[in-house]
PDB file of C-alpha atoms in Angstrom:
ATOM      1  CA  UNK A   1     -99.581  -1.865   2.402  1.00 45.00           C
ATOM      2  CA  UNK A   2     -98.778  -5.228   0.846  1.00 44.00           C
ATOM      3  CA  UNK A   3     -95.787  -5.214  -1.508  1.00 44.00           C
ATOM      4  CA  UNK A   4     -96.986  -5.979  -5.052  1.00 42.00           C
ATOM      5  CA  UNK A   5     -95.334  -8.925  -6.708  1.00 42.00           C
ATOM      6  CA  UNK A   6     -94.529  -8.589 -10.365  1.00 45.00           C
ATOM      7  CA  UNK A   7     -96.433 -11.010 -12.670  1.00 45.00           C
ATOM      8  CA  UNK A   8     -98.096 -14.233 -11.646  1.00 43.00           C
ATOM      9  CA  UNK A   9     -94.982 -16.070 -10.562  1.00 47.00           C
ATOM     10  CA  UNK A  10     -94.872 -14.003  -7.381  1.00 49.00           C
ATOM     11  CA  UNK A  11     -91.150 -13.125  -7.633  1.00 50.00           C
ATOM     12  CA  UNK A  12     -89.908  -9.753  -6.477  1.00 54.00           C
ATOM     13  CA  UNK A  13     -88.193  -8.781  -9.730  1.00 51.00           C
ATOM     14  CA  UNK A  14     -86.952  -5.480  -8.327  1.00 53.00           C
ATOM     15  CA  UNK A  15     -84.976  -7.417  -5.719  1.00 52.00           C
ATOM     16  CA  UNK A  16     -83.636  -9.836  -8.366  1.00 52.00           C
ATOM     17  CA  UNK A  17     -82.634  -6.953 -10.635  1.00 52.00           C
ATOM     18  CA  UNK A  18     -80.783  -5.243  -7.764  1.00 50.00           C
ATOM     19  CA  UNK A  19     -79.022  -8.538  -6.955  1.00 53.00           C
ATOM     20  CA  UNK A  20     -77.869  -8.934 -10.584  1.00 52.00           C
ATOM     21  CA  UNK A  21     -76.657  -5.324 -10.643  1.00 52.00           C
ATOM     22  CA  UNK A  22     -74.626  -5.902  -7.476  1.00 50.00           C
ATOM     23  CA  UNK A  23     -73.115  -9.060  -8.982  1.00 53.00           C
ATOM     24  CA  UNK A  24     -72.212  -7.144 -12.147  1.00 48.00           C
ATOM     25  CA  UNK A  25     -70.508  -4.410 -10.104  1.00 46.00           C
ATOM     26  CA  UNK A  26     -68.515  -7.025  -8.161  1.00 51.00           C
ATOM     27  CA  UNK A  27     -67.465  -8.766 -11.398  1.00 48.00           C
ATOM     28  CA  UNK A  28     -66.473  -5.421 -12.936  1.00 48.00           C
ATOM     29  CA  UNK A  29     -64.385  -4.533  -9.849  1.00 49.00           C
ATOM     30  CA  UNK A  30     -62.704  -7.953  -9.917  1.00 52.00           C
ATOM     31  CA  UNK A  31     -61.709  -7.365 -13.547  1.00 62.00           C
ATOM     32  CA  UNK A  32     -60.023  -4.076 -12.673  1.00 76.00           C
ATOM     33  CA  UNK A  33     -56.379  -4.320 -11.711  1.00 80.00           C
ATOM     34  CA  UNK A  34     -55.417  -3.453  -8.140  1.00 86.00           C
ATOM     35  CA  UNK A  35     -53.720  -0.360  -9.564  1.00 86.00           C
ATOM     36  CA  UNK A  36     -56.904   0.876 -11.256  1.00 85.00           C
ATOM     37  CA  UNK A  37     -58.748   0.315  -7.999  1.00 90.00           C
ATOM     38  CA  UNK A  38     -56.041   2.285  -6.181  1.00 91.00           C
ATOM     39  CA  UNK A  39     -56.329   5.200  -8.624  1.00 94.00           C
ATOM     40  CA  UNK A  40     -60.041   5.506  -7.844  1.00 94.00           C
ATOM     41  CA  UNK A  41     -59.151   6.669  -4.321  1.00 95.00           C
ATOM     42  CA  UNK A  42     -57.501   9.832  -5.656  1.00 97.00           C
ATOM     43  CA  UNK A  43     -58.643  12.924  -7.508  1.00 94.00           C
ATOM     44  CA  UNK A  44     -56.871  12.794 -10.865  1.00 96.00           C
ATOM     45  CA  UNK A  45     -58.840  15.689 -12.298  1.00 95.00           C
ATOM     46  CA  UNK A  46     -56.048  18.212 -11.815  1.00 96.00           C
ATOM     47  CA  UNK A  47     -56.169  21.545 -13.626  1.00 97.00           C
ATOM     48  CA  UNK A  48     -52.918  22.797 -15.154  1.00 97.00           C
ATOM     49  CA  UNK A  49     -54.030  26.385 -14.647  1.00 97.00           C
ATOM     50  CA  UNK A  50     -54.829  25.874 -10.949  1.00 97.00           C
ATOM     51  CA  UNK A  51     -51.431  24.221 -10.439  1.00 98.00           C
ATOM     52  CA  UNK A  52     -49.652  27.128 -12.181  1.00 98.00           C
ATOM     53  CA  UNK A  53     -51.586  29.594 -10.016  1.00 98.00           C
ATOM     54  CA  UNK A  54     -50.723  27.744  -6.770  1.00 98.00           C
ATOM     55  CA  UNK A  55     -47.032  27.609  -7.737  1.00 98.00           C
ATOM     56  CA  UNK A  56     -46.952  31.339  -8.583  1.00 98.00           C
ATOM     57  CA  UNK A  57     -48.438  32.118  -5.168  1.00 98.00           C
ATOM     58  CA  UNK A  58     -45.844  29.943  -3.352  1.00 97.00           C
ATOM     59  CA  UNK A  59     -42.944  31.460  -5.324  1.00 96.00           C
ATOM     60  CA  UNK A  60     -44.062  35.047  -4.727  1.00 97.00           C
ATOM     61  CA  UNK A  61     -45.090  34.720  -1.092  1.00 97.00           C
ATOM     62  CA  UNK A  62     -42.932  31.987   0.432  1.00 97.00           C
ATOM     63  CA  UNK A  63     -39.606  31.568  -1.412  1.00 97.00           C
ATOM     64  CA  UNK A  64     -38.033  34.851  -0.120  1.00 97.00           C
ATOM     65  CA  UNK A  65     -38.350  33.778   3.547  1.00 97.00           C
ATOM     66  CA  UNK A  66     -36.358  30.588   2.813  1.00 98.00           C
ATOM     67  CA  UNK A  67     -33.415  32.452   1.275  1.00 97.00           C
ATOM     68  CA  UNK A  68     -31.174  31.929   4.315  1.00 97.00           C
ATOM     69  CA  UNK A  69     -27.655  30.476   4.834  1.00 97.00           C
ATOM     70  CA  UNK A  70     -29.113  27.760   7.087  1.00 97.00           C
ATOM     71  CA  UNK A  71     -31.485  26.495   4.385  1.00 98.00           C
ATOM     72  CA  UNK A  72     -28.748  26.708   1.733  1.00 98.00           C
ATOM     73  CA  UNK A  73     -26.535  24.530   3.956  1.00 97.00           C
ATOM     74  CA  UNK A  74     -29.414  22.045   4.244  1.00 98.00           C
ATOM     75  CA  UNK A  75     -29.867  22.074   0.458  1.00 98.00           C
ATOM     76  CA  UNK A  76     -26.165  21.367  -0.048  1.00 97.00           C
ATOM     77  CA  UNK A  77     -26.564  18.295   2.167  1.00 97.00           C
ATOM     78  CA  UNK A  78     -29.490  17.098   0.007  1.00 98.00           C
ATOM     79  CA  UNK A  79     -27.570  17.153  -3.285  1.00 97.00           C
ATOM     80  CA  UNK A  80     -27.160  13.972  -5.304  1.00 97.00           C
ATOM     81  CA  UNK A  81     -23.856  14.785  -6.971  1.00 96.00           C
ATOM     82  CA  UNK A  82     -24.361  13.341 -10.414  1.00 96.00           C
ATOM     83  CA  UNK A  83     -22.163  12.414 -13.359  1.00 96.00           C
ATOM     84  CA  UNK A  84     -24.018  10.756 -16.238  1.00 96.00           C
ATOM     85  CA  UNK A  85     -21.895  11.699 -19.226  1.00 96.00           C
ATOM     86  CA  UNK A  86     -21.081   9.706 -22.336  1.00 97.00           C
ATOM     87  CA  UNK A  87     -17.442  10.604 -21.594  1.00 98.00           C
ATOM     88  CA  UNK A  88     -17.399   9.217 -18.005  1.00 98.00           C
ATOM     89  CA  UNK A  89     -14.519   6.799 -17.403  1.00 98.00           C
ATOM     90  CA  UNK A  90     -13.015   4.866 -14.505  1.00 98.00           C
ATOM     91  CA  UNK A  91     -10.501   7.699 -14.030  1.00 98.00           C
ATOM     92  CA  UNK A  92     -13.040  10.536 -14.133  1.00 98.00           C
ATOM     93  CA  UNK A  93     -15.466   8.802 -11.728  1.00 98.00           C
ATOM     94  CA  UNK A  94     -12.619   8.000  -9.332  1.00 98.00           C
ATOM     95  CA  UNK A  95     -11.559  11.685  -9.350  1.00 98.00           C
ATOM     96  CA  UNK A  96     -15.213  12.707  -8.905  1.00 97.00           C
ATOM     97  CA  UNK A  97     -15.506  10.468  -5.813  1.00 98.00           C
ATOM     98  CA  UNK A  98     -12.184  11.714  -4.393  1.00 98.00           C
ATOM     99  CA  UNK A  99     -13.607  15.252  -4.448  1.00 97.00           C
ATOM    100  CA  UNK A 100     -16.320  14.099  -2.040  1.00 97.00           C
ATOM    101  CA  UNK A 101     -13.645  12.501   0.166  1.00 97.00           C
ATOM    102  CA  UNK A 102     -11.647  15.756   0.230  1.00 97.00           C
ATOM    103  CA  UNK A 103     -14.647  18.007   0.852  1.00 96.00           C
ATOM    104  CA  UNK A 104     -14.908  17.220   4.558  1.00 86.00           C
ATOM    105  CA  UNK A 105     -11.398  18.481   5.271  1.00 89.00           C
ATOM    106  CA  UNK A 106     -11.782  21.531   3.005  1.00 96.00           C
ATOM    107  CA  UNK A 107     -15.174  22.634   4.391  1.00 96.00           C
ATOM    108  CA  UNK A 108     -15.623  21.150   7.873  1.00 93.00           C
ATOM    109  CA  UNK A 109     -18.509  23.530   8.701  1.00 93.00           C
ATOM    110  CA  UNK A 110     -20.665  22.285   5.796  1.00 96.00           C
ATOM    111  CA  UNK A 111     -22.550  19.001   5.443  1.00 96.00           C
ATOM    112  CA  UNK A 112     -21.374  16.481   2.845  1.00 96.00           C
ATOM    113  CA  UNK A 113     -23.561  15.758  -0.176  1.00 97.00           C
ATOM    114  CA  UNK A 114     -26.269  13.117   0.238  1.00 98.00           C
ATOM    115  CA  UNK A 115     -25.371  10.884  -2.673  1.00 98.00           C
ATOM    116  CA  UNK A 116     -23.040  10.191  -5.573  1.00 98.00           C
ATOM    117  CA  UNK A 117     -25.058   9.152  -8.649  1.00 97.00           C
ATOM    118  CA  UNK A 118     -23.387   7.267 -11.534  1.00 98.00           C
ATOM    119  CA  UNK A 119     -23.996   4.639 -14.208  1.00 98.00           C
ATOM    120  CA  UNK A 120     -24.036   1.008 -12.909  1.00 98.00           C
ATOM    121  CA  UNK A 121     -20.661   0.177 -14.500  1.00 98.00           C
ATOM    122  CA  UNK A 122     -19.037   2.632 -12.046  1.00 98.00           C
ATOM    123  CA  UNK A 123     -20.746   1.424  -8.846  1.00 98.00           C
ATOM    124  CA  UNK A 124     -17.740  -0.649  -7.787  1.00 98.00           C
ATOM    125  CA  UNK A 125     -15.276   2.224  -8.300  1.00 98.00           C
ATOM    126  CA  UNK A 126     -17.391   4.571  -6.174  1.00 98.00           C
ATOM    127  CA  UNK A 127     -17.904   1.849  -3.558  1.00 98.00           C
ATOM    128  CA  UNK A 128     -14.156   1.128  -3.359  1.00 98.00           C
ATOM    129  CA  UNK A 129     -13.105   4.818  -3.363  1.00 98.00           C
ATOM    130  CA  UNK A 130     -15.720   6.535  -1.187  1.00 98.00           C
ATOM    131  CA  UNK A 131     -14.509   7.124   2.376  1.00 97.00           C
ATOM    132  CA  UNK A 132     -17.210   9.445   3.738  1.00 96.00           C
ATOM    133  CA  UNK A 133     -19.766   7.895   6.090  1.00 94.00           C
ATOM    134  CA  UNK A 134     -23.390   8.552   5.209  1.00 95.00           C
ATOM    135  CA  UNK A 135     -22.992   9.288   1.493  1.00 97.00           C
ATOM    136  CA  UNK A 136     -25.230   6.975  -0.548  1.00 98.00           C
ATOM    137  CA  UNK A 137     -24.212   5.388  -3.861  1.00 98.00           C
ATOM    138  CA  UNK A 138     -26.993   5.722  -6.424  1.00 98.00           C
ATOM    139  CA  UNK A 139     -27.013   4.102  -9.848  1.00 98.00           C
ATOM    140  CA  UNK A 140     -29.327   4.892 -12.736  1.00 98.00           C
ATOM    141  CA  UNK A 141     -30.551   1.539 -13.985  1.00 98.00           C
ATOM    142  CA  UNK A 142     -33.214  -0.272 -15.985  1.00 97.00           C
ATOM    143  CA  UNK A 143     -31.987   1.011 -19.364  1.00 97.00           C
ATOM    144  CA  UNK A 144     -31.694   4.668 -18.331  1.00 97.00           C
ATOM    145  CA  UNK A 145     -32.757   7.128 -19.723  1.00 97.00           C
ATOM    146  CA  UNK A 146     -35.278   5.554 -22.137  1.00 97.00           C
ATOM    147  CA  UNK A 147     -36.400   2.518 -20.089  1.00 97.00           C
ATOM    148  CA  UNK A 148     -36.724   0.785 -23.467  1.00 97.00           C
ATOM    149  CA  UNK A 149     -35.355  -2.703 -22.867  1.00 97.00           C
ATOM    150  CA  UNK A 150     -36.581  -6.180 -22.065  1.00 97.00           C
ATOM    151  CA  UNK A 151     -37.451  -6.523 -18.389  1.00 97.00           C
ATOM    152  CA  UNK A 152     -34.834  -9.306 -18.076  1.00 98.00           C
ATOM    153  CA  UNK A 153     -32.142  -6.818 -19.140  1.00 98.00           C
ATOM    154  CA  UNK A 154     -33.403  -4.199 -16.679  1.00 98.00           C
ATOM    155  CA  UNK A 155     -33.435  -6.755 -13.855  1.00 98.00           C
ATOM    156  CA  UNK A 156     -29.916  -7.972 -14.657  1.00 98.00           C
ATOM    157  CA  UNK A 157     -28.507  -4.429 -14.782  1.00 98.00           C
ATOM    158  CA  UNK A 158     -30.176  -3.521 -11.481  1.00 98.00           C
ATOM    159  CA  UNK A 159     -29.032  -6.710  -9.724  1.00 98.00           C
ATOM    160  CA  UNK A 160     -25.441  -6.134 -10.876  1.00 98.00           C
ATOM    161  CA  UNK A 161     -25.472  -2.511  -9.669  1.00 98.00           C
ATOM    162  CA  UNK A 162     -26.656  -3.638  -6.227  1.00 98.00           C
ATOM    163  CA  UNK A 163     -24.046  -6.412  -6.143  1.00 98.00           C
ATOM    164  CA  UNK A 164     -21.317  -3.849  -6.938  1.00 98.00           C
ATOM    165  CA  UNK A 165     -22.305  -1.584  -4.047  1.00 98.00           C
ATOM    166  CA  UNK A 166     -25.221   0.634  -5.110  1.00 98.00           C
ATOM    167  CA  UNK A 167     -27.269   1.569  -2.046  1.00 98.00           C
ATOM    168  CA  UNK A 168     -29.949   3.322  -4.140  1.00 98.00           C
ATOM    169  CA  UNK A 169     -31.315   2.674  -7.639  1.00 98.00           C
ATOM    170  CA  UNK A 170     -32.916   5.246  -9.972  1.00 98.00           C
ATOM    171  CA  UNK A 171     -35.115   3.782 -12.727  1.00 98.00           C
ATOM    172  CA  UNK A 172     -37.293   5.415 -15.385  1.00 98.00           C
ATOM    173  CA  UNK A 173     -40.995   4.601 -15.528  1.00 98.00           C
ATOM    174  CA  UNK A 174     -41.810   3.019 -18.921  1.00 98.00           C
ATOM    175  CA  UNK A 175     -43.310   6.236 -20.302  1.00 98.00           C
ATOM    176  CA  UNK A 176     -44.469   4.692 -23.596  1.00 98.00           C
ATOM    177  CA  UNK A 177     -46.539   2.094 -21.733  1.00 98.00           C
ATOM    178  CA  UNK A 178     -47.999   4.800 -19.497  1.00 98.00           C
ATOM    179  CA  UNK A 179     -49.033   7.011 -22.424  1.00 98.00           C
ATOM    180  CA  UNK A 180     -50.624   3.957 -24.115  1.00 97.00           C
ATOM    181  CA  UNK A 181     -52.741   3.357 -21.005  1.00 95.00           C
ATOM    182  CA  UNK A 182     -50.945   0.103 -20.090  1.00 95.00           C
ATOM    183  CA  UNK A 183     -50.914   0.873 -16.370  1.00 95.00           C
ATOM    184  CA  UNK A 184     -50.527  -2.767 -15.415  1.00 94.00           C
ATOM    185  CA  UNK A 185     -47.425  -3.068 -17.605  1.00 95.00           C
ATOM    186  CA  UNK A 186     -45.984   0.097 -16.040  1.00 97.00           C
ATOM    187  CA  UNK A 187     -46.561  -1.207 -12.516  1.00 96.00           C
ATOM    188  CA  UNK A 188     -45.305  -4.718 -13.248  1.00 96.00           C
ATOM    189  CA  UNK A 189     -41.985  -3.264 -14.474  1.00 97.00           C
ATOM    190  CA  UNK A 190     -41.591  -1.040 -11.415  1.00 98.00           C
ATOM    191  CA  UNK A 191     -42.595  -3.799  -9.022  1.00 97.00           C
ATOM    192  CA  UNK A 192     -40.197  -6.335 -10.500  1.00 98.00           C
ATOM    193  CA  UNK A 193     -37.300  -3.883 -10.243  1.00 98.00           C
ATOM    194  CA  UNK A 194     -38.208  -3.054  -6.634  1.00 98.00           C
ATOM    195  CA  UNK A 195     -38.117  -6.762  -5.838  1.00 98.00           C
ATOM    196  CA  UNK A 196     -34.665  -6.895  -7.452  1.00 98.00           C
ATOM    197  CA  UNK A 197     -33.495  -3.990  -5.250  1.00 98.00           C
ATOM    198  CA  UNK A 198     -34.870  -5.636  -2.096  1.00 97.00           C
ATOM    199  CA  UNK A 199     -35.949  -3.854   1.067  1.00 96.00           C
ATOM    200  CA  UNK A 200     -32.555  -2.378   1.932  1.00 97.00           C
ATOM    201  CA  UNK A 201     -31.893  -0.587  -1.375  1.00 98.00           C
ATOM    202  CA  UNK A 202     -34.129   2.436  -1.964  1.00 98.00           C
ATOM    203  CA  UNK A 203     -35.579   2.748  -5.464  1.00 98.00           C
ATOM    204  CA  UNK A 204     -36.432   6.063  -7.123  1.00 98.00           C
ATOM    205  CA  UNK A 205     -38.855   6.091 -10.035  1.00 98.00           C
ATOM    206  CA  UNK A 206     -38.269   8.848 -12.609  1.00 98.00           C
ATOM    207  CA  UNK A 207     -41.562   9.945 -14.194  1.00 98.00           C
ATOM    208  CA  UNK A 208     -39.921  11.989 -16.988  1.00 98.00           C
ATOM    209  CA  UNK A 209     -42.567  14.650 -16.407  1.00 98.00           C
ATOM    210  CA  UNK A 210     -41.516  16.639 -19.504  1.00 96.00           C
ATOM    211  CA  UNK A 211     -42.893  13.782 -21.636  1.00 97.00           C
ATOM    212  CA  UNK A 212     -46.240  13.617 -19.823  1.00 97.00           C
ATOM    213  CA  UNK A 213     -49.189  15.510 -21.275  1.00 97.00           C
ATOM    214  CA  UNK A 214     -50.529  17.438 -18.292  1.00 98.00           C
ATOM    215  CA  UNK A 215     -50.812  17.697 -14.504  1.00 98.00           C
ATOM    216  CA  UNK A 216     -53.374  14.891 -14.427  1.00 98.00           C
ATOM    217  CA  UNK A 217     -50.865  12.515 -16.081  1.00 98.00           C
ATOM    218  CA  UNK A 218     -48.202  13.506 -13.551  1.00 98.00           C
ATOM    219  CA  UNK A 219     -50.546  12.812 -10.629  1.00 98.00           C
ATOM    220  CA  UNK A 220     -51.597   9.461 -12.095  1.00 98.00           C
ATOM    221  CA  UNK A 221     -47.982   8.394 -12.804  1.00 98.00           C
ATOM    222  CA  UNK A 222     -46.953   9.425  -9.278  1.00 98.00           C
ATOM    223  CA  UNK A 223     -49.651   7.321  -7.629  1.00 98.00           C
ATOM    224  CA  UNK A 224     -49.064   4.269  -9.837  1.00 97.00           C
ATOM    225  CA  UNK A 225     -45.310   4.422  -9.132  1.00 98.00           C
ATOM    226  CA  UNK A 226     -45.835   4.625  -5.374  1.00 98.00           C
ATOM    227  CA  UNK A 227     -48.310   1.739  -5.312  1.00 96.00           C
ATOM    228  CA  UNK A 228     -45.947  -0.345  -7.467  1.00 96.00           C
ATOM    229  CA  UNK A 229     -43.031   0.023  -5.033  1.00 97.00           C
ATOM    230  CA  UNK A 230     -41.234   3.370  -5.459  1.00 98.00           C
ATOM    231  CA  UNK A 231     -39.425   4.616  -2.355  1.00 98.00           C
ATOM    232  CA  UNK A 232     -38.978   8.030  -4.032  1.00 98.00           C
ATOM    233  CA  UNK A 233     -40.514   9.662  -7.055  1.00 98.00           C
ATOM    234  CA  UNK A 234     -38.250  11.801  -9.210  1.00 98.00           C
ATOM    235  CA  UNK A 235     -39.114  14.334 -11.908  1.00 98.00           C
ATOM    236  CA  UNK A 236     -36.700  13.796 -14.771  1.00 97.00           C
ATOM    237  CA  UNK A 237     -33.615  12.184 -16.252  1.00 96.00           C
ATOM    238  CA  UNK A 238     -32.189  15.530 -17.413  1.00 91.00           C
ATOM    239  CA  UNK A 239     -31.862  13.970 -20.881  1.00 92.00           C
ATOM    240  CA  UNK A 240     -35.107  15.331 -22.381  1.00 91.00           C
ATOM    241  CA  UNK A 241     -35.830  18.877 -23.605  1.00 88.00           C
ATOM    242  CA  UNK A 242     -38.068  19.610 -20.586  1.00 88.00           C
ATOM    243  CA  UNK A 243     -36.691  18.588 -17.180  1.00 91.00           C
ATOM    244  CA  UNK A 244     -37.916  19.399 -13.674  1.00 94.00           C
ATOM    245  CA  UNK A 245     -40.449  22.210 -13.317  1.00 97.00           C
ATOM    246  CA  UNK A 246     -41.976  23.707 -10.146  1.00 98.00           C
ATOM    247  CA  UNK A 247     -45.442  22.801 -11.479  1.00 98.00           C
ATOM    248  CA  UNK A 248     -44.524  19.103 -11.860  1.00 98.00           C
ATOM    249  CA  UNK A 249     -42.942  19.179  -8.389  1.00 98.00           C
ATOM    250  CA  UNK A 250     -46.114  20.660  -6.888  1.00 98.00           C
ATOM    251  CA  UNK A 251     -48.331  17.918  -8.376  1.00 98.00           C
ATOM    252  CA  UNK A 252     -45.912  15.154  -7.321  1.00 98.00           C
ATOM    253  CA  UNK A 253     -45.747  16.488  -3.758  1.00 98.00           C
ATOM    254  CA  UNK A 254     -49.553  16.631  -3.617  1.00 98.00           C
ATOM    255  CA  UNK A 255     -49.662  12.996  -4.747  1.00 98.00           C
ATOM    256  CA  UNK A 256     -47.085  12.012  -2.086  1.00 98.00           C
ATOM    257  CA  UNK A 257     -49.162  13.738   0.599  1.00 98.00           C
ATOM    258  CA  UNK A 258     -52.424  12.093  -0.469  1.00 98.00           C
ATOM    259  CA  UNK A 259     -50.696   8.692  -0.696  1.00 98.00           C
ATOM    260  CA  UNK A 260     -49.269   9.190   2.800  1.00 98.00           C
ATOM    261  CA  UNK A 261     -52.711  10.162   4.152  1.00 97.00           C
ATOM    262  CA  UNK A 262     -54.243   7.083   2.485  1.00 96.00           C
ATOM    263  CA  UNK A 263     -51.578   4.473   3.351  1.00 96.00           C
ATOM    264  CA  UNK A 264     -49.352   5.900   6.103  1.00 98.00           C
ATOM    265  CA  UNK A 265     -46.306   5.229   3.884  1.00 98.00           C
ATOM    266  CA  UNK A 266     -43.817   8.087   3.509  1.00 98.00           C
ATOM    267  CA  UNK A 267     -42.317   8.453   0.018  1.00 98.00           C
ATOM    268  CA  UNK A 268     -39.336  10.675  -0.812  1.00 98.00           C
ATOM    269  CA  UNK A 269     -39.172  13.348  -3.517  1.00 98.00           C
ATOM    270  CA  UNK A 270     -36.348  14.213  -5.917  1.00 98.00           C
ATOM    271  CA  UNK A 271     -36.460  17.003  -8.478  1.00 97.00           C
ATOM    272  CA  UNK A 272     -33.683  16.529 -11.053  1.00 96.00           C
ATOM    273  CA  UNK A 273     -32.577  18.016 -14.341  1.00 92.00           C
ATOM    274  CA  UNK A 274     -32.528  21.718 -15.084  1.00 90.00           C
ATOM    275  CA  UNK A 275     -31.766  22.832 -11.519  1.00 94.00           C
ATOM    276  CA  UNK A 276     -29.447  25.602 -12.629  1.00 91.00           C
ATOM    277  CA  UNK A 277     -29.580  28.273  -9.907  1.00 96.00           C
ATOM    278  CA  UNK A 278     -29.735  28.607  -6.134  1.00 97.00           C
ATOM    279  CA  UNK A 279     -33.206  30.144  -6.609  1.00 97.00           C
ATOM    280  CA  UNK A 280     -34.337  26.977  -8.425  1.00 97.00           C
ATOM    281  CA  UNK A 281     -33.243  24.902  -5.417  1.00 97.00           C
ATOM    282  CA  UNK A 282     -34.981  27.269  -2.979  1.00 98.00           C
ATOM    283  CA  UNK A 283     -38.171  27.022  -5.050  1.00 98.00           C
ATOM    284  CA  UNK A 284     -38.234  23.213  -4.814  1.00 98.00           C
ATOM    285  CA  UNK A 285     -37.451  23.369  -1.089  1.00 98.00           C
ATOM    286  CA  UNK A 286     -40.344  25.801  -0.573  1.00 98.00           C
ATOM    287  CA  UNK A 287     -42.813  23.620  -2.524  1.00 98.00           C
ATOM    288  CA  UNK A 288     -41.866  20.598  -0.389  1.00 98.00           C
ATOM    289  CA  UNK A 289     -42.195  22.662   2.803  1.00 98.00           C
ATOM    290  CA  UNK A 290     -45.601  24.112   1.837  1.00 98.00           C
ATOM    291  CA  UNK A 291     -47.179  20.934   0.429  1.00 98.00           C
ATOM    292  CA  UNK A 292     -45.574  18.157   2.487  1.00 98.00           C
ATOM    293  CA  UNK A 293     -44.347  19.931   5.613  1.00 98.00           C
ATOM    294  CA  UNK A 294     -41.364  19.649   7.954  1.00 97.00           C
ATOM    295  CA  UNK A 295     -41.413  15.838   8.043  1.00 98.00           C
ATOM    296  CA  UNK A 296     -40.000  15.788   4.494  1.00 98.00           C
ATOM    297  CA  UNK A 297     -37.305  18.399   5.106  1.00 98.00           C
ATOM    298  CA  UNK A 298     -34.448  15.997   5.797  1.00 97.00           C
ATOM    299  CA  UNK A 299     -31.845  14.736   3.337  1.00 95.00           C
ATOM    300  CA  UNK A 300     -33.412  11.299   3.606  1.00 96.00           C
ATOM    301  CA  UNK A 301     -36.766  12.356   2.109  1.00 98.00           C
ATOM    302  CA  UNK A 302     -35.762  15.327  -0.048  1.00 98.00           C
ATOM    303  CA  UNK A 303     -32.997  15.129  -2.649  1.00 98.00           C
ATOM    304  CA  UNK A 304     -31.812  17.365  -5.472  1.00 97.00           C
ATOM    305  CA  UNK A 305     -30.403  15.665  -8.558  1.00 94.00           C
ATOM    306  CA  UNK A 306     -27.735  17.971  -9.951  1.00 90.00           C
ATOM    307  CA  UNK A 307     -24.012  18.481 -10.355  1.00 86.00           C
ATOM    308  CA  UNK A 308     -24.019  22.190 -11.241  1.00 90.00           C
ATOM    309  CA  UNK A 309     -25.764  23.223  -8.023  1.00 94.00           C
ATOM    310  CA  UNK A 310     -22.968  22.059  -5.701  1.00 96.00           C
ATOM    311  CA  UNK A 311     -20.517  24.770  -6.836  1.00 96.00           C
ATOM    312  CA  UNK A 312     -23.295  27.386  -7.053  1.00 96.00           C
ATOM    313  CA  UNK A 313     -24.435  26.796  -3.463  1.00 96.00           C
ATOM    314  CA  UNK A 314     -20.844  26.645  -2.274  1.00 96.00           C
ATOM    315  CA  UNK A 315     -20.067  29.981  -3.983  1.00 97.00           C
ATOM    316  CA  UNK A 316     -23.195  31.532  -2.471  1.00 96.00           C
ATOM    317  CA  UNK A 317     -22.336  30.330   1.038  1.00 96.00           C
ATOM    318  CA  UNK A 318     -18.673  31.366   0.752  1.00 95.00           C
ATOM    319  CA  UNK A 319     -19.445  34.765  -0.809  1.00 95.00           C
ATOM    320  CA  UNK A 320     -17.048  34.166  -3.724  1.00 96.00           C
ATOM    321  CA  UNK A 321     -16.865  31.930  -6.785  1.00 96.00           C
ATOM    322  CA  UNK A 322     -15.816  28.394  -5.840  1.00 95.00           C
ATOM    323  CA  UNK A 323     -15.219  25.572  -8.315  1.00 95.00           C
ATOM    324  CA  UNK A 324     -14.555  22.702  -5.948  1.00 96.00           C
ATOM    325  CA  UNK A 325     -16.482  19.965  -7.753  1.00 94.00           C
TER     326      UNK A 325
END
């Protein structure tokens, strides 16, 4: 049957219309930022209730089997021993670092902590004092904990921390920009700071999940941070009312897994803030194990940001109260 041409001109207007539609779609895609295009590859429609249900199931069914001395030793070796007090001084940070130096001799059967985490002005003291091989020096940077500063200030602070010996940098995602929908601004900040760190210095991006509205926000922030250059994503600064929660951890680990499946790039995970008990630590370990699997269960890919937990785990392992740190 002969295809009917529309009107006397003989043009196939259906074909032309389809062509214009295709052009419009291409133009629309070109206008979207690469980050918006990246987000389209992921399911951001995450239900808070389903997340809470999944976490309850993991806690009830899986946490008890991980309550072993071997896993507690592993968790001790994943601690980022942190001091971020207003009262920190050269003397207190030096004494803090010396404790890590002395730990090896005092507890030869236990692993050392993964990291010492301090403000950038103390990076040089930690670098000059630390004697233990394999302990990283992390600095919170980029106008921690608010991330409210000009990007030039954030870059300068980060560059100085690296110059003074920081081997890892923890920055806070610009939460205000994220909540305003300025995803490009969020990613530009993160990307510029990753470039400042360079390839050899790992950068953790703190999402400040307690300030995000729901699980969908947490998933979106996780994916944007990873695409923009994060080597780790981290829950919280510990400076807000709501810090790390198992629900936020679950969503972040799901995002890490989906990102890994999509890109082949492995990203680390760090819950921080409000990790107050050994059970809290076991819960985060179990979520990582169940969602991400064994590949993430090393102290390179899984960290715990805390200072309180070190003595608690030590006391648990020793069977008596220990206040070493």
